[in-house]
Every structure is written in structure tokens, then in C-alpha cells.
Amino acid sequence: MTLPASDPTTSPDGHAEFSASSDVATTAETEIAMPARRRRRWLSLALKIAIVIIALPLVLTPIYWVIPPVSTLMLWSGLTFQGMQRDWVSFDAIAPAMVNSVIMSEDGRFCEHAGVDWDQLNLVMGAKGGPSRGASTIPMQTVKNLYLWQSRSYIRKGLEIPLAYYADFIWSKRRMIEIYLNIAQWGPGLFGIEAASEHYFGRPARDLTTRQAALLAAALPNPITRNPAKPSRVMQGTARIIERRARQAGPYVDCL
């Protein structure tokens, strides 16, 4: 005689009841498995996002050799309906004084390094409290503006470095400066040197004076609060230093 697979008990009304132990075990296993599946789902999503973040710059950087790029700040201004003003201009349509001013104020070794100035970066990264100030080269600032976020962190700095090397390898130094000056922010919704020059001084970027170029360069570290047309005393002092350095920029810009 074959025995039943499970051992039933009889209820008062005569119906068979089977032990619920197997159902309880199955429910417990399901409850344990569900969080694990959720974790795997989130990890898979995070991995896909990371792949996109890495792949986009690899694809877009060569494309930006030939077309005007759009920065993350420009996209944000558009998505949040804040408005955006930018007029792309070529390198030859920008006053040499402007090019000299940003190089001498932001990245004096621009023509020497391959995207990263390790001497300056090591000083900053070793400072107490982490990366609290500059040392970002023009290539690092450019890739940050194009592909990354604005808040400072070791993670962002770590992403900037390989992207800066890659952009410096793909683009010429001339193209790098051209892109940098055309995507830099100079006020709320105000992007690029042509729009900034017209907005603050009522003239195209090719006609900027050395003084005006120095004031625009002095505004770059904090373009939301610094007004090149109405500079504070501190900003005027910074601009004077930049102007003096820009007049002596010869050997520092010979790669252009």
C-alpha cells in the first residue's frame, strides 16, 4: 500500500488538513529572496548608468571636434526654463587678450601638461579637508562643465582626470580653449565669451580690451556673484594682476 505524500489531520467537520509548515517555509524563503532581487535590480541599474556616464564622453568628445558642444549647466538651464544665452564664436573671433587672461589666471602651464597639472593637484589633494580649492586645469574644467556636476568631491575629481587626458589627446590646445571659452558660465543663463562680452561691455569678443578681458577672467571662479561691469574692489585688484600677467603671456601660450 502506498502512503500519502503528506500526513493529513482531520478537522472537526471531517475535512482533511495538511501541515502548514511547508507553506510557512516557502513564504519565508520568498520574503528573503525579494530584497535580494531588489538589490540585484538596483545594482544592475546602477551599472547601466555608470556605463552610460563613461561611454557618453568617449563618444561625444570626438564629435565635439566638429560641432559646438552643450554643457550640463546649459542643459539644466533649458530643462528648468531658466533661459539661456549663448553665441558660439571661433577661436579667431576671440580677442587674444581674453585667451591670455584665462590661461594666465586659470592654468599657467596649459601648453606644458597633457590635461592634468600633477604638481598643483597633489598640493590641493594633500591639503587638510580635501579638494577645497582649485588646481583644476583648463581641460579638467572643460570636461567638468561638459559632462559632470559642479559640486566638489573626490569622486568628481577622480572622473575629471581621465576625461581631461582623453579630451587633451583628442582635441588640439586651440580647440580646447575655443570650447572652454564658449561653454563657460558668466552669469545666470549666460554662457560663452561672446554672450558675456555683449552683455557686460556691449561689444563682440574680438574687440575686448585687455582690461575687459581681465575682468571677465576674474569673474570665472564665481560668475553668479561677480559682475565684470561692476567689479568690487577685490575683483578690480584681481583683474589688475591678471592683466599684468596676460601682457607677459608670450611663452605660456605658444602652443596656440
mmCIF file of C-alpha atoms in Angstrom:
data_model
loop_
_atom_site.group_PDB
_atom_site.id
_atom_site.type_symbol
_atom_site.label_atom_id
_atom_site.label_comp_id
_atom_site.label_asym_id
_atom_site.label_seq_id
_atom_site.Cartn_x
_atom_site.Cartn_y
_atom_site.Cartn_z
ATOM 1 C CA MET A 1 0.000 0.000 0.000
ATOM 2 C CA THR A 2 1.326 3.444 -0.982
ATOM 3 C CA LEU A 3 1.434 6.060 1.796
ATOM 4 C CA PRO A 4 0.240 9.636 1.097
ATOM 5 C CA ALA A 5 2.898 12.275 0.441
ATOM 6 C CA SER A 6 1.847 14.262 3.473
ATOM 7 C CA ASP A 7 0.293 13.405 6.790
ATOM 8 C CA PRO A 8 -3.177 14.867 6.994
ATOM 9 C CA THR A 9 -5.088 15.567 10.133
ATOM 10 C CA THR A 10 -8.835 15.590 10.383
ATOM 11 C CA SER A 11 -10.766 18.734 11.187
ATOM 12 C CA PRO A 12 -13.883 18.659 13.363
ATOM 13 C CA ASP A 13 -16.085 18.790 10.248
ATOM 14 C CA GLY A 14 -14.347 15.759 8.803
ATOM 15 C CA HIS A 15 -12.232 17.505 6.146
ATOM 16 C CA ALA A 16 -8.531 16.735 5.842
ATOM 17 C CA GLU A 17 -5.991 19.374 6.899
ATOM 18 C CA PHE A 18 -2.341 19.257 5.917
ATOM 19 C CA SER A 19 0.514 20.695 7.923
ATOM 20 C CA ALA A 20 1.219 24.370 7.078
ATOM 21 C CA SER A 21 4.905 24.050 7.803
ATOM 22 C CA SER A 22 5.843 23.786 4.123
ATOM 23 C CA ASP A 23 3.777 26.898 3.285
ATOM 24 C CA VAL A 24 5.432 28.870 6.086
ATOM 25 C CA ALA A 25 8.865 27.835 4.871
ATOM 26 C CA THR A 26 8.029 28.844 1.302
ATOM 27 C CA THR A 27 6.740 32.243 2.456
ATOM 28 C CA ALA A 28 9.877 32.874 4.495
ATOM 29 C CA GLU A 29 12.100 31.969 1.546
ATOM 30 C CA THR A 30 10.116 34.327 -0.695
ATOM 31 C CA GLU A 31 10.429 37.194 1.790
ATOM 32 C CA ILE A 32 14.185 36.660 1.953
ATOM 33 C CA ALA A 33 14.527 36.381 -1.823
ATOM 34 C CA MET A 34 12.574 39.572 -2.630
ATOM 35 C CA PRO A 35 15.078 42.027 -1.078
ATOM 36 C CA ALA A 36 17.884 40.133 -2.798
ATOM 37 C CA ARG A 37 16.126 40.512 -6.145
ATOM 38 C CA ARG A 38 15.592 44.219 -5.483
ATOM 39 C CA ARG A 39 19.268 44.647 -4.675
ATOM 40 C CA ARG A 40 20.248 42.887 -7.886
ATOM 41 C CA ARG A 41 17.840 45.111 -9.822
ATOM 42 C CA TRP A 42 19.288 48.299 -8.300
ATOM 43 C CA LEU A 43 22.858 47.105 -8.860
ATOM 44 C CA SER A 44 22.033 46.340 -12.481
ATOM 45 C CA LEU A 45 20.505 49.801 -12.926
ATOM 46 C CA ALA A 46 23.495 51.482 -11.262
ATOM 47 C CA LEU A 47 25.858 49.548 -13.527
ATOM 48 C CA LYS A 48 23.941 50.619 -16.631
ATOM 49 C CA ILE A 49 24.005 54.264 -15.523
ATOM 50 C CA ALA A 50 27.749 54.045 -14.851
ATOM 51 C CA ILE A 51 28.319 52.577 -18.319
ATOM 52 C CA VAL A 52 26.348 55.431 -19.900
ATOM 53 C CA ILE A 53 28.269 58.056 -17.886
ATOM 54 C CA ILE A 54 31.561 56.549 -19.038
ATOM 55 C CA ALA A 55 30.503 55.886 -22.630
ATOM 56 C CA LEU A 56 28.949 59.284 -23.398
ATOM 57 C CA PRO A 57 32.179 61.307 -23.068
ATOM 58 C CA LEU A 58 34.079 58.695 -25.074
ATOM 59 C CA VAL A 59 31.588 59.099 -27.915
ATOM 60 C CA LEU A 60 30.867 62.828 -27.653
ATOM 61 C CA THR A 61 34.428 64.137 -27.296
ATOM 62 C CA PRO A 62 35.454 63.229 -30.884
ATOM 63 C CA ILE A 63 32.125 64.600 -32.154
ATOM 64 C CA TYR A 64 32.818 67.889 -30.374
ATOM 65 C CA TRP A 65 35.847 68.340 -32.588
ATOM 66 C CA VAL A 66 33.464 69.498 -35.313
ATOM 67 C CA ILE A 67 30.229 70.649 -33.647
ATOM 68 C CA PRO A 68 29.600 73.144 -30.829
ATOM 69 C CA PRO A 69 29.090 71.215 -27.577
ATOM 70 C CA VAL A 70 26.457 71.788 -24.908
ATOM 71 C CA SER A 71 27.381 71.738 -21.221
ATOM 72 C CA THR A 72 25.456 70.155 -18.363
ATOM 73 C CA LEU A 73 24.725 73.645 -16.982
ATOM 74 C CA MET A 74 23.232 74.688 -20.326
ATOM 75 C CA LEU A 75 21.049 71.584 -20.356
ATOM 76 C CA TRP A 76 19.923 72.296 -16.801
ATOM 77 C CA SER A 77 19.064 75.913 -17.671
ATOM 78 C CA GLY A 78 16.978 74.668 -20.575
ATOM 79 C CA LEU A 79 15.235 71.893 -18.648
ATOM 80 C CA THR A 80 14.334 74.240 -15.784
ATOM 81 C CA PHE A 81 13.144 77.003 -18.145
ATOM 82 C CA GLN A 82 15.671 79.492 -16.766
ATOM 83 C CA GLY A 83 16.585 80.692 -20.233
ATOM 84 C CA MET A 84 19.958 80.521 -21.911
ATOM 85 C CA GLN A 85 22.015 82.992 -23.905
ATOM 86 C CA ARG A 86 24.992 81.785 -25.930
ATOM 87 C CA ASP A 87 26.527 82.716 -29.279
ATOM 88 C CA TRP A 88 29.256 80.348 -30.426
ATOM 89 C CA VAL A 89 32.336 82.036 -31.904
ATOM 90 C CA SER A 90 35.503 80.575 -33.367
ATOM 91 C CA PHE A 91 38.921 80.916 -31.771
ATOM 92 C CA ASP A 92 39.851 83.611 -34.295
ATOM 93 C CA ALA A 93 36.835 85.703 -33.239
ATOM 94 C CA ILE A 94 38.081 85.965 -29.642
ATOM 95 C CA ALA A 95 40.483 88.720 -28.589
ATOM 96 C CA PRO A 96 43.975 87.345 -27.828
ATOM 97 C CA ALA A 97 43.820 89.287 -24.548
ATOM 98 C CA MET A 98 40.902 87.076 -23.473
ATOM 99 C CA VAL A 99 42.753 83.864 -24.284
ATOM 100 C CA ASN A 100 45.867 85.102 -22.491
ATOM 101 C CA SER A 101 43.857 86.205 -19.453
ATOM 102 C CA VAL A 102 42.127 82.863 -18.854
ATOM 103 C CA ILE A 103 45.320 80.881 -19.369
ATOM 104 C CA MET A 104 47.349 83.066 -17.018
ATOM 105 C CA SER A 105 44.621 83.105 -14.362
ATOM 106 C CA GLU A 106 43.322 79.531 -14.618
ATOM 107 C CA ASP A 107 46.093 77.313 -15.986
ATOM 108 C CA GLY A 108 49.546 78.826 -16.458
ATOM 109 C CA ARG A 109 51.021 75.501 -17.595
ATOM 110 C CA PHE A 110 48.279 74.861 -20.147
ATOM 111 C CA CYS A 111 50.742 74.421 -23.009
ATOM 112 C CA GLU A 112 53.036 72.129 -20.999
ATOM 113 C CA HIS A 113 50.809 69.443 -19.499
ATOM 114 C CA ALA A 114 48.709 66.763 -21.193
ATOM 115 C CA GLY A 115 45.485 67.605 -19.378
ATOM 116 C CA VAL A 116 46.446 67.461 -15.690
ATOM 117 C CA ASP A 117 48.954 69.537 -13.705
ATOM 118 C CA TRP A 118 50.034 66.981 -11.113
ATOM 119 C CA ASP A 119 52.239 69.380 -9.167
ATOM 120 C CA GLN A 120 49.296 71.645 -8.371
ATOM 121 C CA LEU A 121 46.838 68.789 -7.989
ATOM 122 C CA ASN A 122 48.993 66.978 -5.430
ATOM 123 C CA LEU A 123 49.249 70.154 -3.351
ATOM 124 C CA VAL A 124 45.483 70.562 -3.297
ATOM 125 C CA MET A 125 44.565 66.911 -2.762
ATOM 126 C CA GLY A 126 47.019 66.716 0.132
ATOM 127 C CA ALA A 127 45.594 69.776 1.843
ATOM 128 C CA LYS A 128 43.600 69.314 5.041
ATOM 129 C CA GLY A 129 39.917 68.969 4.355
ATOM 130 C CA GLY A 130 40.271 67.557 0.863
ATOM 131 C CA PRO A 131 39.881 69.264 -2.509
ATOM 132 C CA SER A 132 38.600 72.600 -1.232
ATOM 133 C CA ARG A 133 40.141 74.844 -3.861
ATOM 134 C CA GLY A 134 41.325 74.886 -7.463
ATOM 135 C CA ALA A 135 44.184 73.127 -9.273
ATOM 136 C CA SER A 136 41.746 72.119 -11.993
ATOM 137 C CA THR A 137 43.406 72.716 -15.328
ATOM 138 C CA ILE A 138 41.501 74.157 -18.262
ATOM 139 C CA PRO A 139 40.992 70.623 -19.694
ATOM 140 C CA MET A 140 39.675 69.458 -16.305
ATOM 141 C CA GLN A 141 37.308 72.425 -16.055
ATOM 142 C CA THR A 142 36.143 71.856 -19.620
ATOM 143 C CA VAL A 143 35.241 68.180 -19.159
ATOM 144 C CA LYS A 144 33.615 69.003 -15.817
ATOM 145 C CA ASN A 145 31.409 71.616 -17.469
ATOM 146 C CA LEU A 146 30.593 69.301 -20.369
ATOM 147 C CA TYR A 147 29.952 66.006 -18.621
ATOM 148 C CA LEU A 148 29.953 66.227 -14.818
ATOM 149 C CA TRP A 149 28.335 68.047 -11.897
ATOM 150 C CA GLN A 150 29.534 71.251 -10.198
ATOM 151 C CA SER A 151 29.813 70.330 -6.501
ATOM 152 C CA ARG A 152 33.325 69.449 -5.331
ATOM 153 C CA SER A 153 34.182 65.893 -4.339
ATOM 154 C CA TYR A 154 36.910 63.298 -4.656
ATOM 155 C CA ILE A 155 34.615 61.296 -6.939
ATOM 156 C CA ARG A 156 34.184 64.151 -9.395
ATOM 157 C CA LYS A 157 37.902 64.942 -9.296
ATOM 158 C CA GLY A 158 38.655 61.282 -9.963
ATOM 159 C CA LEU A 159 36.421 61.342 -13.038
ATOM 160 C CA GLU A 160 37.846 64.638 -14.282
ATOM 161 C CA ILE A 161 41.387 63.296 -14.530
ATOM 162 C CA PRO A 162 40.937 60.532 -17.150
ATOM 163 C CA LEU A 163 38.414 62.646 -19.057
ATOM 164 C CA ALA A 164 40.866 65.574 -19.146
ATOM 165 C CA TYR A 165 43.617 63.324 -20.518
ATOM 166 C CA TYR A 166 41.226 61.956 -23.118
ATOM 167 C CA ALA A 167 39.992 65.388 -24.244
ATOM 168 C CA ASP A 168 43.541 66.747 -24.376
ATOM 169 C CA PHE A 169 44.523 63.780 -26.549
ATOM 170 C CA ILE A 170 41.556 64.164 -28.927
ATOM 171 C CA TRP A 171 41.457 67.961 -29.271
ATOM 172 C CA SER A 172 44.165 70.432 -30.130
ATOM 173 C CA LYS A 173 45.055 73.037 -27.499
ATOM 174 C CA ARG A 174 43.423 75.635 -29.713
ATOM 175 C CA ARG A 175 40.159 73.686 -29.861
ATOM 176 C CA MET A 176 40.287 73.140 -26.101
ATOM 177 C CA ILE A 177 40.427 76.890 -25.410
ATOM 178 C CA GLU A 178 37.739 77.538 -28.010
ATOM 179 C CA ILE A 179 35.353 75.095 -26.324
ATOM 180 C CA TYR A 180 36.278 76.278 -22.827
ATOM 181 C CA LEU A 181 35.506 79.917 -23.608
ATOM 182 C CA ASN A 182 32.280 79.074 -25.426
ATOM 183 C CA ILE A 183 30.745 76.972 -22.637
ATOM 184 C CA ALA A 184 31.981 78.879 -19.569
ATOM 185 C CA GLN A 185 29.235 80.467 -17.482
ATOM 186 C CA TRP A 186 29.404 84.223 -16.874
ATOM 187 C CA GLY A 187 26.085 84.763 -15.137
ATOM 188 C CA PRO A 188 22.623 83.209 -14.701
ATOM 189 C CA GLY A 189 21.759 81.717 -18.094
ATOM 190 C CA LEU A 190 24.741 83.496 -19.669
ATOM 191 C CA PHE A 191 27.178 81.161 -21.416
ATOM 192 C CA GLY A 192 30.180 81.723 -23.629
ATOM 193 C CA ILE A 193 32.547 84.606 -24.174
ATOM 194 C CA GLU A 194 30.548 86.241 -26.985
ATOM 195 C CA ALA A 195 27.349 86.475 -24.936
ATOM 196 C CA ALA A 196 29.305 87.677 -21.885
ATOM 197 C CA SER A 197 31.189 90.323 -23.853
ATOM 198 C CA GLU A 198 27.997 91.690 -25.405
ATOM 199 C CA HIS A 199 26.115 91.562 -22.100
ATOM 200 C CA TYR A 200 28.697 93.289 -19.911
ATOM 201 C CA PHE A 201 30.558 95.552 -22.336
ATOM 202 C CA GLY A 202 28.313 95.887 -25.390
ATOM 203 C CA ARG A 203 30.921 94.640 -27.833
ATOM 204 C CA PRO A 204 31.885 91.368 -29.548
ATOM 205 C CA ALA A 205 34.550 89.156 -28.029
ATOM 206 C CA ARG A 206 37.043 90.046 -30.758
ATOM 207 C CA ASP A 207 37.034 93.701 -29.583
ATOM 208 C CA LEU A 208 37.629 93.162 -25.859
ATOM 209 C CA THR A 209 40.346 95.299 -24.310
ATOM 210 C CA THR A 210 42.999 93.827 -22.051
ATOM 211 C CA ARG A 211 41.236 95.323 -19.024
ATOM 212 C CA GLN A 212 37.827 93.957 -20.005
ATOM 213 C CA ALA A 213 39.305 90.526 -20.684
ATOM 214 C CA ALA A 214 40.975 90.524 -17.270
ATOM 215 C CA LEU A 215 37.685 91.440 -15.565
ATOM 216 C CA LEU A 216 35.868 88.624 -17.358
ATOM 217 C CA ALA A 217 38.596 86.169 -16.338
ATOM 218 C CA ALA A 218 38.410 87.398 -12.734
ATOM 219 C CA ALA A 219 34.679 86.606 -12.695
ATOM 220 C CA LEU A 220 35.071 82.961 -13.718
ATOM 221 C CA PRO A 221 35.606 81.392 -10.271
ATOM 222 C CA ASN A 222 32.200 82.711 -9.162
ATOM 223 C CA PRO A 223 30.266 84.049 -12.160
ATOM 224 C CA ILE A 224 26.906 84.194 -10.377
ATOM 225 C CA THR A 225 28.010 86.803 -7.836
ATOM 226 C CA ARG A 226 30.808 88.604 -9.722
ATOM 227 C CA ASN A 227 29.863 91.269 -12.240
ATOM 228 C CA PRO A 228 32.667 92.259 -14.649
ATOM 229 C CA ALA A 229 30.890 95.517 -15.481
ATOM 230 C CA LYS A 230 30.546 96.463 -11.800
ATOM 231 C CA PRO A 231 33.568 94.883 -10.115
ATOM 232 C CA SER A 232 34.175 95.056 -6.387
ATOM 233 C CA ARG A 233 37.487 96.429 -5.111
ATOM 234 C CA VAL A 234 38.768 92.902 -4.565
ATOM 235 C CA MET A 235 37.754 91.909 -8.080
ATOM 236 C CA GLN A 236 39.439 95.005 -9.513
ATOM 237 C CA GLY A 237 42.653 94.055 -7.726
ATOM 238 C CA THR A 238 42.457 90.507 -9.080
ATOM 239 C CA ALA A 239 41.851 91.850 -12.585
ATOM 240 C CA ARG A 240 44.925 94.088 -12.358
ATOM 241 C CA ILE A 241 47.094 91.073 -11.512
ATOM 242 C CA ILE A 242 45.570 89.059 -14.382
ATOM 243 C CA GLU A 243 46.031 91.970 -16.786
ATOM 244 C CA ARG A 244 49.702 92.275 -15.884
ATOM 245 C CA ARG A 245 50.264 88.545 -16.321
ATOM 246 C CA ALA A 246 48.350 88.476 -19.609
ATOM 247 C CA ARG A 247 50.689 91.089 -21.088
ATOM 248 C CA GLN A 248 53.589 88.721 -20.347
ATOM 249 C CA ALA A 249 51.851 85.569 -21.594
ATOM 250 C CA GLY A 250 54.026 85.081 -24.697
ATOM 251 C CA PRO A 251 55.895 81.853 -23.817
ATOM 252 C CA TYR A 252 52.880 80.446 -21.944
ATOM 253 C CA VAL A 253 50.591 80.489 -24.995
ATOM 254 C CA ASP A 254 52.998 79.455 -27.744
ATOM 255 C CA CYS A 255 51.082 76.187 -28.299
ATOM 256 C CA LEU A 256 48.202 78.193 -29.763
#
